[in-house]
Backbone as a chain_set.jsonl record, in Angstrom:
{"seq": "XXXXXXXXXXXXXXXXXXXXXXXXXXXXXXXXXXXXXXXXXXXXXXXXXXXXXXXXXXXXXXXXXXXXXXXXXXXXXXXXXXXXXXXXXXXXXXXXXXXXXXXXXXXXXXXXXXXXXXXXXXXXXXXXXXXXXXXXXX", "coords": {"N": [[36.328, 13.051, -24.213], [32.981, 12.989, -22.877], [32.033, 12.193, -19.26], [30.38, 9.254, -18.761], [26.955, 9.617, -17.793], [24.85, 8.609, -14.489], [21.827, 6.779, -14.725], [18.586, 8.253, -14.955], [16.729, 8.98, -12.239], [14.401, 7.987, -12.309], [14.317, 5.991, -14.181], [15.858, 4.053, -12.813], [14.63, 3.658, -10.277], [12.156, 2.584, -11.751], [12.464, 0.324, -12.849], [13.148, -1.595, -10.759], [10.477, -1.713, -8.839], [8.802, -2.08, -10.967], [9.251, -5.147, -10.737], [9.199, -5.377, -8.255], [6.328, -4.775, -8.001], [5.551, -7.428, -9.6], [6.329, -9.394, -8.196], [4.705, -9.11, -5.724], [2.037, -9.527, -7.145], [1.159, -12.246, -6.908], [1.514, -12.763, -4.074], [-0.911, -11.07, -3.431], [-2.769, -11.699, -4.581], [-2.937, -14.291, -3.206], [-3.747, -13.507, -0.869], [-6.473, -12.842, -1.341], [-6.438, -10.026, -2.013], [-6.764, -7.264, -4.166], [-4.199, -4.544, -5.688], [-5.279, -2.013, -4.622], [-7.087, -2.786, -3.367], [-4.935, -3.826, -0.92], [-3.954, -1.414, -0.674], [-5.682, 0.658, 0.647], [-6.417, -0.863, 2.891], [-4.13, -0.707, 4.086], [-3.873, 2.342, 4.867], [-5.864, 2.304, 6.269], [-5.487, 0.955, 8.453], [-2.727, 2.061, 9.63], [-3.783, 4.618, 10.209], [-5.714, 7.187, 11.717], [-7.9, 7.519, 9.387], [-10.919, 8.495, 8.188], [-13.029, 9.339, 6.542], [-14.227, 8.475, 3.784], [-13.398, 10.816, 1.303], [-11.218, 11.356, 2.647], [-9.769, 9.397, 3.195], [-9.367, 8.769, 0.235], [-7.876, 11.425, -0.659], [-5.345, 10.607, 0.845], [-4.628, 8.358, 0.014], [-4.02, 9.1, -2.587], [-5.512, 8.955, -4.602], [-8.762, 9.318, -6.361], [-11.626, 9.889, -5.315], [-14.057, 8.852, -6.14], [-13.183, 6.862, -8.281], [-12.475, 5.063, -6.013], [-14.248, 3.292, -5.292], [-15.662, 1.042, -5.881], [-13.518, -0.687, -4.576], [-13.796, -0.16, -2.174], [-16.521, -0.722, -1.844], [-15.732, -3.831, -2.564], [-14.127, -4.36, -0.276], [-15.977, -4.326, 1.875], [-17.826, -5.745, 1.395], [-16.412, -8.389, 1.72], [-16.079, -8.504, 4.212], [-13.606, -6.718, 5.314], [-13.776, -3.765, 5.779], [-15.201, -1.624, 7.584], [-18.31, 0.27, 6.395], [-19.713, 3.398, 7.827], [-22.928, 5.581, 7.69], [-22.558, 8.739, 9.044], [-23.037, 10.096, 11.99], [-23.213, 13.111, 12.28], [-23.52, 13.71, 9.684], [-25.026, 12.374, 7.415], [-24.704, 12.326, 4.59], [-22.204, 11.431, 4.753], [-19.495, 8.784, 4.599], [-18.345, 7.03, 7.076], [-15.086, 4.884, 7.769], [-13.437, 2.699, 8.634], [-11.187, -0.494, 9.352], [-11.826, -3.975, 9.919], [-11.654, -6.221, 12.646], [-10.304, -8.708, 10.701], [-9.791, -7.284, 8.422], [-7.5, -5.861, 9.724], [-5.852, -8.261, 9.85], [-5.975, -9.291, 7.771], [-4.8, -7.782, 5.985], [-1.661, -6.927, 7.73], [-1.006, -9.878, 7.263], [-0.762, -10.241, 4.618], [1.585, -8.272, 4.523], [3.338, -8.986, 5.715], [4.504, -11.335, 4.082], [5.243, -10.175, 1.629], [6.666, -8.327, 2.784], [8.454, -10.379, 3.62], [9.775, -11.184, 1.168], [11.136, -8.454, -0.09], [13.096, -8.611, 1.893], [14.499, -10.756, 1.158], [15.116, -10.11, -1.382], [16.827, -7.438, -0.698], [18.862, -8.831, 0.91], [20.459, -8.684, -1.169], [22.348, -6.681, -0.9], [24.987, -5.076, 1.073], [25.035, -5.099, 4.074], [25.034, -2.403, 5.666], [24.63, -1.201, 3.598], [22.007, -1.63, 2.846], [20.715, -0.358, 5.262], [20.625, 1.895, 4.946], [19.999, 2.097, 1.91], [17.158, 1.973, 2.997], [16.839, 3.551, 4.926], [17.125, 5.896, 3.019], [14.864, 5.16, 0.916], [12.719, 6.079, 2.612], [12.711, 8.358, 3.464], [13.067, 10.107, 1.179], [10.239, 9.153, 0.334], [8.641, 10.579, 1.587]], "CA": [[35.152, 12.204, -24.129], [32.317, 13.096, -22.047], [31.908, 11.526, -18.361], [28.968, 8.67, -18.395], [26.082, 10.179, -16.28], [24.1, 7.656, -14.315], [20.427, 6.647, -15.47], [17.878, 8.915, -14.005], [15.748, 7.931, -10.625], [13.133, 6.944, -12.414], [14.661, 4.571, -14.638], [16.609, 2.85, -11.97], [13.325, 3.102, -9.578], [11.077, 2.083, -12.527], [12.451, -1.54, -12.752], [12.843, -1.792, -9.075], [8.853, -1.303, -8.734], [7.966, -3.559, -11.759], [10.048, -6.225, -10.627], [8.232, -5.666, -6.432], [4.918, -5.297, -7.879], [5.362, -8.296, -10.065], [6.702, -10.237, -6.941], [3.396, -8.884, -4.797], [0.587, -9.822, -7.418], [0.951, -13.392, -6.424], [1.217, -12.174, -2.665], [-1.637, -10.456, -2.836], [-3.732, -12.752, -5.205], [-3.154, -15.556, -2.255], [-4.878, -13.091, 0.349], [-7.829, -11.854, -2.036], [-6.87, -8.732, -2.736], [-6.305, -6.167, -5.179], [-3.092, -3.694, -5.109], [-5.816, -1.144, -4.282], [-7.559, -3.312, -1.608], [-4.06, -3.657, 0.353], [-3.303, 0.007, -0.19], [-6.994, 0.917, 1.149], [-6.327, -1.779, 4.311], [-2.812, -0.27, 4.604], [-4.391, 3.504, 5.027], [-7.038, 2.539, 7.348], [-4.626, 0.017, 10.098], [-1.728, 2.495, 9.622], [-3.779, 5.578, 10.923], [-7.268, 7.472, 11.582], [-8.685, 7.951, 7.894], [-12.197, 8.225, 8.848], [-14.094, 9.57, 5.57], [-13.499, 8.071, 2.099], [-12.484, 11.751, 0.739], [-10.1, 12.24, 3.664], [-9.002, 8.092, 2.545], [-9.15, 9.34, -1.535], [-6.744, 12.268, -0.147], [-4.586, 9.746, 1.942], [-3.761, 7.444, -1.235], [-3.374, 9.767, -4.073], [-6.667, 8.221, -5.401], [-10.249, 9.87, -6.857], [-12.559, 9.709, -4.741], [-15.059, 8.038, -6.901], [-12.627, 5.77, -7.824], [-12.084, 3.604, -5.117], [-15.716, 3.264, -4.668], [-15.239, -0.214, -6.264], [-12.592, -0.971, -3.891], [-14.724, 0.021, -1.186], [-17.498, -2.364, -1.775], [-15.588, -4.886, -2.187], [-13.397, -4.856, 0.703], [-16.9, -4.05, 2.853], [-18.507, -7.14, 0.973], [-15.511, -9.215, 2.182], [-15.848, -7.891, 5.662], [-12.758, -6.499, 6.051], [-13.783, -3.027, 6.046], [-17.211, -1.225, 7.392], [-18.892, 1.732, 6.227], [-21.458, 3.616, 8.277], [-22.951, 6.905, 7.813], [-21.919, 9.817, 9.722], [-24.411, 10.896, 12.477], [-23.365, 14.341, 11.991], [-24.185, 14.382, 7.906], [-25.542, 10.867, 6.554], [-23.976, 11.762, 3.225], [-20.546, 11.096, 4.384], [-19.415, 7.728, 5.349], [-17.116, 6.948, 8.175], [-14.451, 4.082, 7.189], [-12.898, 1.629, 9.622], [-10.763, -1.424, 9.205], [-12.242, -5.01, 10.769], [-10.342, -7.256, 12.689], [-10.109, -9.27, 9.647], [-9.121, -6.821, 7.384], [-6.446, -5.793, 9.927], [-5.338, -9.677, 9.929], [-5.284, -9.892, 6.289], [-3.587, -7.017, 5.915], [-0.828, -7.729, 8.055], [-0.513, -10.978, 6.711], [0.02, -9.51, 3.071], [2.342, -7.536, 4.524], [4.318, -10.194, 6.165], [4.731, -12.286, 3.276], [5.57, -8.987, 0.853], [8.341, -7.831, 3.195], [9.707, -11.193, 3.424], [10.363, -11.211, -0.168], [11.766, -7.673, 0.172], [14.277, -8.609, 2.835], [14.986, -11.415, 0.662], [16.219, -9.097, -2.273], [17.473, -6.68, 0.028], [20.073, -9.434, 1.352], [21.716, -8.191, -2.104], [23.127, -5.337, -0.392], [25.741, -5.155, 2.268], [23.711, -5.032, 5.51], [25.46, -0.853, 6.108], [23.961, -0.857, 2.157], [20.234, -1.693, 3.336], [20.033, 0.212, 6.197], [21.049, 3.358, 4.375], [19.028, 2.028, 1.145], [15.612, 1.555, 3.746], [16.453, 5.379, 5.168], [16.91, 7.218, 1.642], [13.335, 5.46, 0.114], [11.683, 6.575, 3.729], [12.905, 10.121, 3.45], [12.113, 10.403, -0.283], [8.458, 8.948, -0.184], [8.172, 11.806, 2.743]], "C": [[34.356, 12.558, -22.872], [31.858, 11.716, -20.89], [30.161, 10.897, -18.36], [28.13, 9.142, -17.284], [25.732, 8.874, -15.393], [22.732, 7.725, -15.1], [19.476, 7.597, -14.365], [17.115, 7.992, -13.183], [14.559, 6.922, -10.953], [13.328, 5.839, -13.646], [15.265, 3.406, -13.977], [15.385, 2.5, -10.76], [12.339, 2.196, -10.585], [11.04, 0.722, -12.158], [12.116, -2.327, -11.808], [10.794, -1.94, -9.092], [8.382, -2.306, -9.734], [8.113, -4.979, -11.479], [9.014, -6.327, -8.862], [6.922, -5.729, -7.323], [4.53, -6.724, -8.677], [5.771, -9.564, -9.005], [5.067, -10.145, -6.075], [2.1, -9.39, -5.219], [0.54, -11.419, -7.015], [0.401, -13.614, -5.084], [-0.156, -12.115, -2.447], [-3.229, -11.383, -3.576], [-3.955, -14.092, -4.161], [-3.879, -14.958, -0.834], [-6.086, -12.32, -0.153], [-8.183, -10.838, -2.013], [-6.429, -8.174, -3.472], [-5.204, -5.533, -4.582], [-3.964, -2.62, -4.72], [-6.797, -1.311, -2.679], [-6.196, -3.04, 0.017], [-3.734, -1.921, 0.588], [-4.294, 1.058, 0.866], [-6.952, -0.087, 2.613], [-5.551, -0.831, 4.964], [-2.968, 1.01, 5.565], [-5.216, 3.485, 6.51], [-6.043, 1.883, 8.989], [-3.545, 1.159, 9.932], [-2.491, 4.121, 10.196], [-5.004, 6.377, 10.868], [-7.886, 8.095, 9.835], [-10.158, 7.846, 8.041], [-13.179, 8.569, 7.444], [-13.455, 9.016, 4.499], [-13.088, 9.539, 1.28], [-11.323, 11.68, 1.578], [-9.144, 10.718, 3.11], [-8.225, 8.487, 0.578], [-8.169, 10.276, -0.962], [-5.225, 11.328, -0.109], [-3.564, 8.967, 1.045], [-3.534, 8.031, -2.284], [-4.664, 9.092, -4.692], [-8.109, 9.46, -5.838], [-10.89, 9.38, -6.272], [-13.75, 8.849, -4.981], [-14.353, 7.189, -7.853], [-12.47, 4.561, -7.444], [-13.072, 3.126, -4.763], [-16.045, 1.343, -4.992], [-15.119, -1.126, -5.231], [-12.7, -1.624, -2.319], [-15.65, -0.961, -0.839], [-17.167, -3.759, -1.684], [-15.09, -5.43, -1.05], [-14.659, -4.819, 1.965], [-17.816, -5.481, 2.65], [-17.672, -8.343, 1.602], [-15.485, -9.416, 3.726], [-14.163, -7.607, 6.318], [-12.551, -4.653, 6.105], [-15.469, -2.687, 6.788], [-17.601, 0.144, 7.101], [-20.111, 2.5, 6.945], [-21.338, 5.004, 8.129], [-22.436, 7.796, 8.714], [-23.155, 10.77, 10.887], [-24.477, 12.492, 12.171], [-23.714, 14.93, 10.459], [-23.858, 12.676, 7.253], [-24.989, 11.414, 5.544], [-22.886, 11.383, 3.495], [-21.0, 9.602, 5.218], [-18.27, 7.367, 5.952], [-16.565, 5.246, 8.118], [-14.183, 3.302, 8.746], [-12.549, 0.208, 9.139], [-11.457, -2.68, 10.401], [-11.114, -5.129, 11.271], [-9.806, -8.297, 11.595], [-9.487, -8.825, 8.944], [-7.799, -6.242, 8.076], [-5.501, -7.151, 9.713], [-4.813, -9.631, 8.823], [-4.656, -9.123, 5.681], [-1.988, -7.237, 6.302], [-0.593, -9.006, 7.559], [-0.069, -10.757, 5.322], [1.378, -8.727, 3.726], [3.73, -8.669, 4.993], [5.202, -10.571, 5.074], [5.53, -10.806, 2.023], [6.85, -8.376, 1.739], [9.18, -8.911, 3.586], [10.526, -11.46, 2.163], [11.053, -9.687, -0.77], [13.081, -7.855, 0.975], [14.921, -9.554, 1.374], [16.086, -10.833, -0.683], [16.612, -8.183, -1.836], [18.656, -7.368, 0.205], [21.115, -9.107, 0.069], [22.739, -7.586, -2.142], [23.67, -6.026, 0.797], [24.564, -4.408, 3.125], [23.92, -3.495, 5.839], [24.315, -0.487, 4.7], [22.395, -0.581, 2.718], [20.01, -0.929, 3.922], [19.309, 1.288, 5.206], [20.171, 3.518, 3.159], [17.386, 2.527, 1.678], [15.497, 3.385, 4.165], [16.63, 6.373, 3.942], [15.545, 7.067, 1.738], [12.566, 5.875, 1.185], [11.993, 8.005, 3.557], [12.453, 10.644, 2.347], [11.257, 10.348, -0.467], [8.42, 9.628, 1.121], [7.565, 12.89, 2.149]], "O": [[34.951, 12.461, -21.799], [31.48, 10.609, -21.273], [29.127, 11.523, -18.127], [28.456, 9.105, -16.097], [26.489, 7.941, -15.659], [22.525, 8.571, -15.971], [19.674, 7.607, -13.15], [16.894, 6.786, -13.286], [14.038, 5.913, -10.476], [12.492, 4.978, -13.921], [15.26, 2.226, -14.326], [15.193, 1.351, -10.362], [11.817, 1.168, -10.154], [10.206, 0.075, -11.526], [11.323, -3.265, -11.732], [10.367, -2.761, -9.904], [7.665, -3.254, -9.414], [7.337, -5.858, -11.856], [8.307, -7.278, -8.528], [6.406, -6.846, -7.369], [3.406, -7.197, -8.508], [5.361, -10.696, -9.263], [4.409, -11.169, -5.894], [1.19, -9.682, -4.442], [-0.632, -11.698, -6.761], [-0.606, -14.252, -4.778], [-0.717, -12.796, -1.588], [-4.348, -11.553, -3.093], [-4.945, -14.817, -4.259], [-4.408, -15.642, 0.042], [-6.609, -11.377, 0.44], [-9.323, -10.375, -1.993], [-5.276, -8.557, -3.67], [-4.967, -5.663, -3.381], [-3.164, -1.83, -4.218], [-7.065, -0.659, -1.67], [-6.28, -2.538, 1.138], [-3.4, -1.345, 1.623], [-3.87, 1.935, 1.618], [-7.782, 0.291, 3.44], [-5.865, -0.218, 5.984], [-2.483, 1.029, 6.696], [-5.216, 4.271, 7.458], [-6.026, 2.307, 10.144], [-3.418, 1.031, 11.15], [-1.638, 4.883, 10.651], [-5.513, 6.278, 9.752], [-8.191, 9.256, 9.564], [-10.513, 6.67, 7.962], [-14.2, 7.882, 7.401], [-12.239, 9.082, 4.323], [-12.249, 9.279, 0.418], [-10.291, 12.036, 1.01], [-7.999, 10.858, 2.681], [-7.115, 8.442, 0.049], [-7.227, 9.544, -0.659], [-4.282, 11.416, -0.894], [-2.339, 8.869, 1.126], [-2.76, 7.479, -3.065], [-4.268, 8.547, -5.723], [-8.041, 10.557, -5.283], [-10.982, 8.173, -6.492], [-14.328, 8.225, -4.091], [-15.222, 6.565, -8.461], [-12.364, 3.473, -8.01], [-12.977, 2.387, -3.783], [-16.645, 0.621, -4.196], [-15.915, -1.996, -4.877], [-12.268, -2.568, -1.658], [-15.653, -1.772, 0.087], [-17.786, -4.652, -1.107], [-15.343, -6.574, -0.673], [-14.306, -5.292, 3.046], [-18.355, -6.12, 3.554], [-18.334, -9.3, 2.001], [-14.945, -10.353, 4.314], [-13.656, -8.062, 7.343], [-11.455, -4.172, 6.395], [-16.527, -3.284, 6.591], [-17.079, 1.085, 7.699], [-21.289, 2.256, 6.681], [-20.31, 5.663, 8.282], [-21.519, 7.228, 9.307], [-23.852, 11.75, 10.624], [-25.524, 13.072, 11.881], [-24.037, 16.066, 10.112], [-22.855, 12.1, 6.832], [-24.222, 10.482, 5.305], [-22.279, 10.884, 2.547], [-21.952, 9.272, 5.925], [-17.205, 7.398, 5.336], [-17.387, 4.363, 8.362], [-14.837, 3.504, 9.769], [-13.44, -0.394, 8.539], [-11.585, -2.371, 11.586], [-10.022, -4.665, 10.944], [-8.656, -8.681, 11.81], [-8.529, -9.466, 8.513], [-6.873, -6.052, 7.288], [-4.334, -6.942, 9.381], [-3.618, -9.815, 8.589], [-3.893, -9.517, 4.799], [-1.164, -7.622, 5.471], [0.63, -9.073, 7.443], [1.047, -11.143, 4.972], [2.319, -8.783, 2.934], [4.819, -8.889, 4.463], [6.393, -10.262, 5.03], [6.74, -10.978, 1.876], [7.901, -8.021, 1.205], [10.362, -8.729, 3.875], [11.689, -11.863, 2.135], [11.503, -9.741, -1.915], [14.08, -7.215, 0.647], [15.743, -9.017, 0.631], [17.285, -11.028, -0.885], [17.049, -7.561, -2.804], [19.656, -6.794, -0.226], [22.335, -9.222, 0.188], [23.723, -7.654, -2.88], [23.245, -7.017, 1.39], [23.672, -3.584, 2.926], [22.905, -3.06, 6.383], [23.385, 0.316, 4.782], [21.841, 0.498, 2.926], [19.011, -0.319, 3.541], [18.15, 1.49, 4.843], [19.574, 4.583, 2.998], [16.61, 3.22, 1.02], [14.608, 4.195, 3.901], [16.261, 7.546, 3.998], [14.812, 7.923, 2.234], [11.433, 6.142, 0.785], [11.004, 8.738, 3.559], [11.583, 11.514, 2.34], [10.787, 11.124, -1.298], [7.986, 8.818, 1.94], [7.18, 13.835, 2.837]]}, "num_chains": 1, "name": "protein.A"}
């Protein structure tokens, strides 16, 4: 009799992931934004993304796209867009203080409900869980 394999990565990640992002749309529905708004906050407070291609790059996104995304989070004021003195077609990105706030605060609330199903694991389990998915999404 042949030895049971396990399930591949992406069936045992899949669930994982439907199960967090179905935990987060509430999250993120109580700080008015989209999963594309926080990932577009996340990008900009987490490190210099200065043009929306070099942002479209940054997230795995289309450039034209997030253009949506864009407006709205600039309509909200938690991003700003201004041309580029060196070539008005591009536009140079930047996170408010606001949109850093409400960022962080999504994030808060989204990794407390992470720890929370984390406590599933033996605490040696987590670490070791937290350093695989950081080395893998590398």
């Amino acid at each position: 009799m042949a030895e049971r394999k396990r399930p591949d990565l992406a069936a045992m990640l899949g669930g994982l992931m439907r199960r967090l992002m179905a935990a987060e749309a509430p999250i993120l529905d109580e700080h008015g934004l989209s999963m594309w708004g926080y990932v577009v906050l996340s990008a900009l407070d987490d490190g210099p993304v200065r043009t929306q291609a070099a942002l479209a790059r940054a997230i795995g996104a289309d450039k034209t796209r997030i253009i949506g995304t864009l407006d709205k989070l600039q309509d909200d004021g938690l991003i700003s867009r201004d041309p580029d003195p060196a070539d008005r077609r591009v536009r140079l990105l930047a996170i408010t203080d606001e949109g850093r706030a409400r960022r962080r605060a999504t994030q808060d609330r989204i990794q407390a409900y992470e720890d929370e199903l984390l406590a599933r694991l033996p605490e040696g389990d987590r670490a070791a869980f937290l350093r695989a998915a950081q080395a893998l999404a590398e």
